[in-house]
Structures are given as structure tokens and as C-alpha cells.
Amino acid sequence: MKIAHLPEQDGHTRVFYDEEFIGGEAANTATILSGLGADVCLMGNALGDDRRGAFFMDAIQAYSVDVQRIDVDSDIQTGHAIVLSDSDGARSICGCFPDLRSRCLTREDLDGFAVLSVDPFLGDQAVAAAQLARELGLGVFAIELSPDHPMAASCDVVINSAGFMRRHKMD
């Protein structure tokens, strides 16, 4: 959602336009890599059998991303975020992830892949996936990890945003 400015507390602002996109670490990584010509497969995080899950599945396929291993579960609600951005590029993100779930990845899931991007917000499943990928010799990368996060030791590359580093008082 593009807005005039980020409002002050209890304030308001004008909305210039409101659009819906797919996003999140996995989707953003998948679409960029696919656009660069890499074969990409999304797996692990489940989607709900709802409007947002259907929108995601339709939109991600336009990028030639393999979605055959994405689990769809009628018992969960697909997460989403509302991103407010102003004309200067500043943004605030409001996330709604009531049913963030992931199944355990197996050796078979990772067979034939060279790199695994792992979302640390999936908790123990993410740590286990990163450790398995490391054991199998895959490159592992993630976003927004502190040095003491249990997944950090398994990662080759960690990308932290300025906001994450500021919030966690990292230099």
C-alpha cells in the first residue's frame, strides 16, 4: 500500500494505491532466482486452502517456480503482511501469520539441489532443515539471524536488514 507518509500514533494518512503481491523470504528469493534462470522449488511452509493461498499459488507459477511440494491445508489460514510505504521509500510491515507451519524436510526433498534458503521464522523445522542441508553439502542461506541463533552455525550466508540489526543492537 503506497501512502502519503507513515502516520503518527493515532493519526491518519492518504492511500495513493493498494495492490496485492506475493512476498516473503521464500517467494522473493524464488522469483529472483527463477528470473535469473535457476531451477527453483518451493517447499516446507504450508498454505491455507483459502483465497490468499490460491492467489499465491496462481501468482508464483507465473515465475516458473516448481510448487509441487507446497502443502495446502484446509485447517490453516494463509499468512499475509500489509506493507505501508511512503514516497521516500520508508516502510512499515504489519504481519499476520496465525498458522505458520512447516513439515520436516527429508533427504529426498533436498536431493538434486545445490542451495537451500531457510526461513528462520519456521523455528525448529528451519533449524533442522538447515542442519540437514549442511550435512548434505548444500549451501545454506537465511535472513535476519542473530549470531547466537541456533541456525546461524549452519548458514553460509546470512543477510540482515538495517532494521533487524537496529532492533537487535547488532553492529
PDB file of C-alpha atoms in Angstrom:
ATOM      1  CA  MET A   1       0.000   0.000   0.000  1.00  0.00           C
ATOM      2  CA  LYS A   2       1.536   3.286  -1.089  1.00  0.00           C
ATOM      3  CA  ILE A   3       0.720   6.084   1.343  1.00  0.00           C
ATOM      4  CA  ALA A   4       1.475   9.801   1.603  1.00  0.00           C
ATOM      5  CA  HIS A   5       3.514   9.331   4.796  1.00  0.00           C
ATOM      6  CA  LEU A   6       3.700   6.954   7.712  1.00  0.00           C
ATOM      7  CA  PRO A   7       1.119   8.313  10.141  1.00  0.00           C
ATOM      8  CA  GLU A   8       1.936   9.365  13.667  1.00  0.00           C
ATOM      9  CA  GLN A   9       0.339   7.403  16.515  1.00  0.00           C
ATOM     10  CA  ASP A  10      -3.462   7.780  16.388  1.00  0.00           C
ATOM     11  CA  GLY A  11      -3.010   9.684  13.115  1.00  0.00           C
ATOM     12  CA  HIS A  12      -4.030   9.048   9.532  1.00  0.00           C
ATOM     13  CA  THR A  13      -2.640   9.335   6.030  1.00  0.00           C
ATOM     14  CA  ARG A  14      -3.823   9.239   2.432  1.00  0.00           C
ATOM     15  CA  VAL A  15      -3.581   5.956   0.485  1.00  0.00           C
ATOM     16  CA  PHE A  16      -2.353   6.521  -3.082  1.00  0.00           C
ATOM     17  CA  TYR A  17      -2.851   2.919  -4.198  1.00  0.00           C
ATOM     18  CA  ASP A  18      -3.407  -0.515  -2.768  1.00  0.00           C
ATOM     19  CA  GLU A  19      -2.151  -3.619  -4.578  1.00  0.00           C
ATOM     20  CA  GLU A  20      -1.684  -7.268  -3.698  1.00  0.00           C
ATOM     21  CA  PHE A  21       1.574  -9.100  -4.367  1.00  0.00           C
ATOM     22  CA  ILE A  22       3.152 -12.338  -3.311  1.00  0.00           C
ATOM     23  CA  GLY A  23       6.092 -11.976  -0.978  1.00  0.00           C
ATOM     24  CA  GLY A  24       8.052 -13.220   1.951  1.00  0.00           C
ATOM     25  CA  GLU A  25      11.606 -14.506   2.055  1.00  0.00           C
ATOM     26  CA  ALA A  26      10.914 -17.743   0.200  1.00  0.00           C
ATOM     27  CA  ALA A  27       8.757 -16.253  -2.542  1.00  0.00           C
ATOM     28  CA  ASN A  28      11.049 -13.264  -3.067  1.00  0.00           C
ATOM     29  CA  THR A  29      14.121 -15.489  -3.277  1.00  0.00           C
ATOM     30  CA  ALA A  30      12.370 -17.951  -5.593  1.00  0.00           C
ATOM     31  CA  THR A  31      11.150 -15.322  -8.045  1.00  0.00           C
ATOM     32  CA  ILE A  32      14.532 -13.577  -8.249  1.00  0.00           C
ATOM     33  CA  LEU A  33      16.475 -16.825  -8.755  1.00  0.00           C
ATOM     34  CA  SER A  34      13.967 -18.067 -11.311  1.00  0.00           C
ATOM     35  CA  GLY A  35      14.232 -14.757 -13.163  1.00  0.00           C
ATOM     36  CA  LEU A  36      17.998 -15.279 -13.290  1.00  0.00           C
ATOM     37  CA  GLY A  37      17.460 -18.677 -14.947  1.00  0.00           C
ATOM     38  CA  ALA A  38      17.835 -21.000 -11.948  1.00  0.00           C
ATOM     39  CA  ASP A  39      15.569 -24.003 -11.423  1.00  0.00           C
ATOM     40  CA  VAL A  40      13.684 -23.246  -8.208  1.00  0.00           C
ATOM     41  CA  CYS A  41      11.384 -25.297  -5.996  1.00  0.00           C
ATOM     42  CA  LEU A  42       9.360 -24.027  -3.035  1.00  0.00           C
ATOM     43  CA  MET A  43       8.617 -26.422  -0.187  1.00  0.00           C
ATOM     44  CA  GLY A  44       8.158 -26.596   3.542  1.00  0.00           C
ATOM     45  CA  ASN A  45       5.804 -23.799   4.530  1.00  0.00           C
ATOM     46  CA  ALA A  46       2.139 -24.773   4.272  1.00  0.00           C
ATOM     47  CA  LEU A  47      -0.529 -22.582   2.702  1.00  0.00           C
ATOM     48  CA  GLY A  48      -4.162 -22.486   3.650  1.00  0.00           C
ATOM     49  CA  ASP A  49      -6.876 -23.655   1.270  1.00  0.00           C
ATOM     50  CA  ASP A  50      -8.187 -20.096   1.140  1.00  0.00           C
ATOM     51  CA  ARG A  51      -8.253 -17.011  -1.105  1.00  0.00           C
ATOM     52  CA  ARG A  52      -4.730 -15.911  -0.151  1.00  0.00           C
ATOM     53  CA  GLY A  53      -3.288 -19.393  -0.662  1.00  0.00           C
ATOM     54  CA  ALA A  54      -4.930 -19.647  -4.100  1.00  0.00           C
ATOM     55  CA  PHE A  55      -3.687 -16.160  -5.024  1.00  0.00           C
ATOM     56  CA  PHE A  56      -0.153 -17.134  -4.001  1.00  0.00           C
ATOM     57  CA  MET A  57      -0.209 -20.397  -5.990  1.00  0.00           C
ATOM     58  CA  ASP A  58      -1.512 -18.659  -9.123  1.00  0.00           C
ATOM     59  CA  ALA A  59       0.947 -15.766  -8.886  1.00  0.00           C
ATOM     60  CA  ILE A  60       4.113 -17.760  -8.081  1.00  0.00           C
ATOM     61  CA  GLN A  61       3.581 -20.087 -11.052  1.00  0.00           C
ATOM     62  CA  ALA A  62       3.947 -17.115 -13.410  1.00  0.00           C
ATOM     63  CA  TYR A  63       7.636 -17.165 -12.400  1.00  0.00           C
ATOM     64  CA  SER A  64       8.154 -20.827 -13.424  1.00  0.00           C
ATOM     65  CA  VAL A  65       8.716 -21.863  -9.810  1.00  0.00           C
ATOM     66  CA  ASP A  66       8.058 -25.526  -9.003  1.00  0.00           C
ATOM     67  CA  VAL A  67       5.262 -25.592  -6.411  1.00  0.00           C
ATOM     68  CA  GLN A  68       4.507 -29.335  -6.417  1.00  0.00           C
ATOM     69  CA  ARG A  69       5.933 -29.735  -2.892  1.00  0.00           C
ATOM     70  CA  ILE A  70       3.958 -26.924  -1.276  1.00  0.00           C
ATOM     71  CA  ASP A  71       1.489 -28.335   1.225  1.00  0.00           C
ATOM     72  CA  VAL A  72      -2.046 -26.908   1.189  1.00  0.00           C
ATOM     73  CA  ASP A  73      -4.023 -27.462   4.379  1.00  0.00           C
ATOM     74  CA  SER A  74      -7.687 -26.544   4.803  1.00  0.00           C
ATOM     75  CA  ASP A  75      -7.175 -26.296   8.577  1.00  0.00           C
ATOM     76  CA  ILE A  76      -4.861 -23.292   8.402  1.00  0.00           C
ATOM     77  CA  GLN A  77      -5.071 -19.666   7.333  1.00  0.00           C
ATOM     78  CA  THR A  78      -2.513 -18.389   4.820  1.00  0.00           C
ATOM     79  CA  GLY A  79      -0.389 -15.674   6.358  1.00  0.00           C
ATOM     80  CA  HIS A  80      -0.038 -12.234   4.866  1.00  0.00           C
ATOM     81  CA  ALA A  81       1.529  -8.879   5.519  1.00  0.00           C
ATOM     82  CA  ILE A  82       0.448  -5.328   4.913  1.00  0.00           C
ATOM     83  CA  VAL A  83       3.388  -3.199   3.832  1.00  0.00           C
ATOM     84  CA  LEU A  84       2.992   0.551   4.147  1.00  0.00           C
ATOM     85  CA  SER A  85       5.500   2.513   2.101  1.00  0.00           C
ATOM     86  CA  ASP A  86       5.780   6.248   1.648  1.00  0.00           C
ATOM     87  CA  SER A  87       7.058   8.282  -1.292  1.00  0.00           C
ATOM     88  CA  ASP A  88      10.566   8.393   0.240  1.00  0.00           C
ATOM     89  CA  GLY A  89      10.772   4.581   0.378  1.00  0.00           C
ATOM     90  CA  ALA A  90      10.353   4.252   4.153  1.00  0.00           C
ATOM     91  CA  ARG A  91       8.168   1.310   5.085  1.00  0.00           C
ATOM     92  CA  SER A  92       6.426  -0.401   7.941  1.00  0.00           C
ATOM     93  CA  ILE A  93       5.295  -4.025   7.806  1.00  0.00           C
ATOM     94  CA  CYS A  94       2.303  -5.439   9.675  1.00  0.00           C
ATOM     95  CA  GLY A  95       2.406  -9.238   9.553  1.00  0.00           C
ATOM     96  CA  CYS A  96      -0.440 -11.683  10.188  1.00  0.00           C
ATOM     97  CA  PHE A  97       0.833 -15.259  10.422  1.00  0.00           C
ATOM     98  CA  PRO A  98      -1.619 -17.156  12.631  1.00  0.00           C
ATOM     99  CA  ASP A  99      -0.780 -20.630  11.300  1.00  0.00           C
ATOM    100  CA  LEU A 100       2.875 -20.532  10.259  1.00  0.00           C
ATOM    101  CA  ARG A 101       3.698 -24.225   9.827  1.00  0.00           C
ATOM    102  CA  SER A 102       6.263 -26.309   8.058  1.00  0.00           C
ATOM    103  CA  ARG A 103       6.754 -30.011   7.642  1.00  0.00           C
ATOM    104  CA  CYS A 104      10.152 -31.584   8.261  1.00  0.00           C
ATOM    105  CA  LEU A 105      12.276 -31.692   5.127  1.00  0.00           C
ATOM    106  CA  THR A 106      13.874 -35.014   4.242  1.00  0.00           C
ATOM    107  CA  ARG A 107      16.988 -36.058   2.369  1.00  0.00           C
ATOM    108  CA  GLU A 108      14.715 -36.903  -0.559  1.00  0.00           C
ATOM    109  CA  ASP A 109      13.247 -33.381  -0.529  1.00  0.00           C
ATOM    110  CA  LEU A 110      16.741 -31.905  -0.894  1.00  0.00           C
ATOM    111  CA  ASP A 111      18.049 -34.420  -3.433  1.00  0.00           C
ATOM    112  CA  GLY A 112      19.319 -32.685  -6.549  1.00  0.00           C
ATOM    113  CA  PHE A 113      19.512 -29.203  -5.055  1.00  0.00           C
ATOM    114  CA  ALA A 114      22.657 -27.146  -4.519  1.00  0.00           C
ATOM    115  CA  VAL A 115      21.358 -24.383  -2.216  1.00  0.00           C
ATOM    116  CA  LEU A 116      18.688 -24.101   0.457  1.00  0.00           C
ATOM    117  CA  SER A 117      17.174 -20.812   1.577  1.00  0.00           C
ATOM    118  CA  VAL A 118      15.717 -21.265   5.052  1.00  0.00           C
ATOM    119  CA  ASP A 119      13.195 -19.021   6.778  1.00  0.00           C
ATOM    120  CA  PRO A 120      14.203 -18.756  10.466  1.00  0.00           C
ATOM    121  CA  PHE A 121      10.643 -17.862  11.448  1.00  0.00           C
ATOM    122  CA  LEU A 122       9.710 -21.534  10.994  1.00  0.00           C
ATOM    123  CA  GLY A 123      11.521 -22.340  14.241  1.00  0.00           C
ATOM    124  CA  ASP A 124      12.745 -25.862  14.946  1.00  0.00           C
ATOM    125  CA  GLN A 125      11.784 -27.065  11.446  1.00  0.00           C
ATOM    126  CA  ALA A 126      14.033 -24.376   9.941  1.00  0.00           C
ATOM    127  CA  VAL A 127      16.950 -25.312  12.197  1.00  0.00           C
ATOM    128  CA  ALA A 128      16.558 -28.995  11.287  1.00  0.00           C
ATOM    129  CA  ALA A 129      16.345 -28.177   7.554  1.00  0.00           C
ATOM    130  CA  ALA A 130      19.499 -26.036   7.702  1.00  0.00           C
ATOM    131  CA  GLN A 131      21.383 -28.742   9.599  1.00  0.00           C
ATOM    132  CA  LEU A 132      20.277 -31.418   7.122  1.00  0.00           C
ATOM    133  CA  ALA A 133      21.270 -29.258   4.157  1.00  0.00           C
ATOM    134  CA  ARG A 134      24.682 -28.626   5.754  1.00  0.00           C
ATOM    135  CA  GLU A 135      25.158 -32.410   6.283  1.00  0.00           C
ATOM    136  CA  LEU A 136      24.327 -32.978   2.610  1.00  0.00           C
ATOM    137  CA  GLY A 137      26.834 -30.349   1.492  1.00  0.00           C
ATOM    138  CA  LEU A 138      24.279 -27.814   0.224  1.00  0.00           C
ATOM    139  CA  GLY A 139      24.860 -24.108   0.544  1.00  0.00           C
ATOM    140  CA  VAL A 140      22.561 -22.615   3.171  1.00  0.00           C
ATOM    141  CA  PHE A 141      21.408 -19.028   3.481  1.00  0.00           C
ATOM    142  CA  ALA A 142      18.848 -17.154   5.535  1.00  0.00           C
ATOM    143  CA  ILE A 143      17.741 -13.689   6.505  1.00  0.00           C
ATOM    144  CA  GLU A 144      17.574 -11.959   9.850  1.00  0.00           C
ATOM    145  CA  LEU A 145      19.560 -14.165  12.196  1.00  0.00           C
ATOM    146  CA  SER A 146      21.472 -13.066  15.245  1.00  0.00           C
ATOM    147  CA  PRO A 147      24.895 -14.724  15.703  1.00  0.00           C
ATOM    148  CA  ASP A 148      23.552 -16.809  18.601  1.00  0.00           C
ATOM    149  CA  HIS A 149      20.525 -18.153  16.686  1.00  0.00           C
ATOM    150  CA  PRO A 150      20.632 -21.987  16.579  1.00  0.00           C
ATOM    151  CA  MET A 151      20.527 -21.904  12.773  1.00  0.00           C
ATOM    152  CA  ALA A 152      23.417 -19.458  12.325  1.00  0.00           C
ATOM    153  CA  ALA A 153      26.144 -22.115  12.554  1.00  0.00           C
ATOM    154  CA  SER A 154      24.614 -23.989   9.593  1.00  0.00           C
ATOM    155  CA  CYS A 155      24.431 -20.953   7.282  1.00  0.00           C
ATOM    156  CA  ASP A 156      26.951 -19.932   4.655  1.00  0.00           C
ATOM    157  CA  VAL A 157      25.284 -16.557   4.140  1.00  0.00           C
ATOM    158  CA  VAL A 158      23.005 -14.504   6.397  1.00  0.00           C
ATOM    159  CA  ILE A 159      21.506 -11.248   5.189  1.00  0.00           C
ATOM    160  CA  ASN A 160      20.299  -8.898   7.917  1.00  0.00           C
ATOM    161  CA  SER A 161      18.313  -5.768   7.239  1.00  0.00           C
ATOM    162  CA  ALA A 162      19.294  -2.497   8.847  1.00  0.00           C
ATOM    163  CA  GLY A 163      16.042  -2.607  10.823  1.00  0.00           C
ATOM    164  CA  PHE A 164      16.808  -6.088  12.184  1.00  0.00           C
ATOM    165  CA  MET A 165      20.299  -5.044  13.197  1.00  0.00           C
ATOM    166  CA  ARG A 166      18.962  -1.905  14.875  1.00  0.00           C
ATOM    167  CA  ARG A 167      16.252  -3.839  16.759  1.00  0.00           C
ATOM    168  CA  HIS A 168      18.781  -6.429  17.961  1.00  0.00           C
ATOM    169  CA  LYS A 169      21.529  -3.892  18.684  1.00  0.00           C
ATOM    170  CA  MET A 170      23.973  -5.571  16.282  1.00  0.00           C
ATOM    171  CA  ASP A 171      26.965  -3.775  14.789  1.00  0.00           C
TER     172      ASP A 171
END
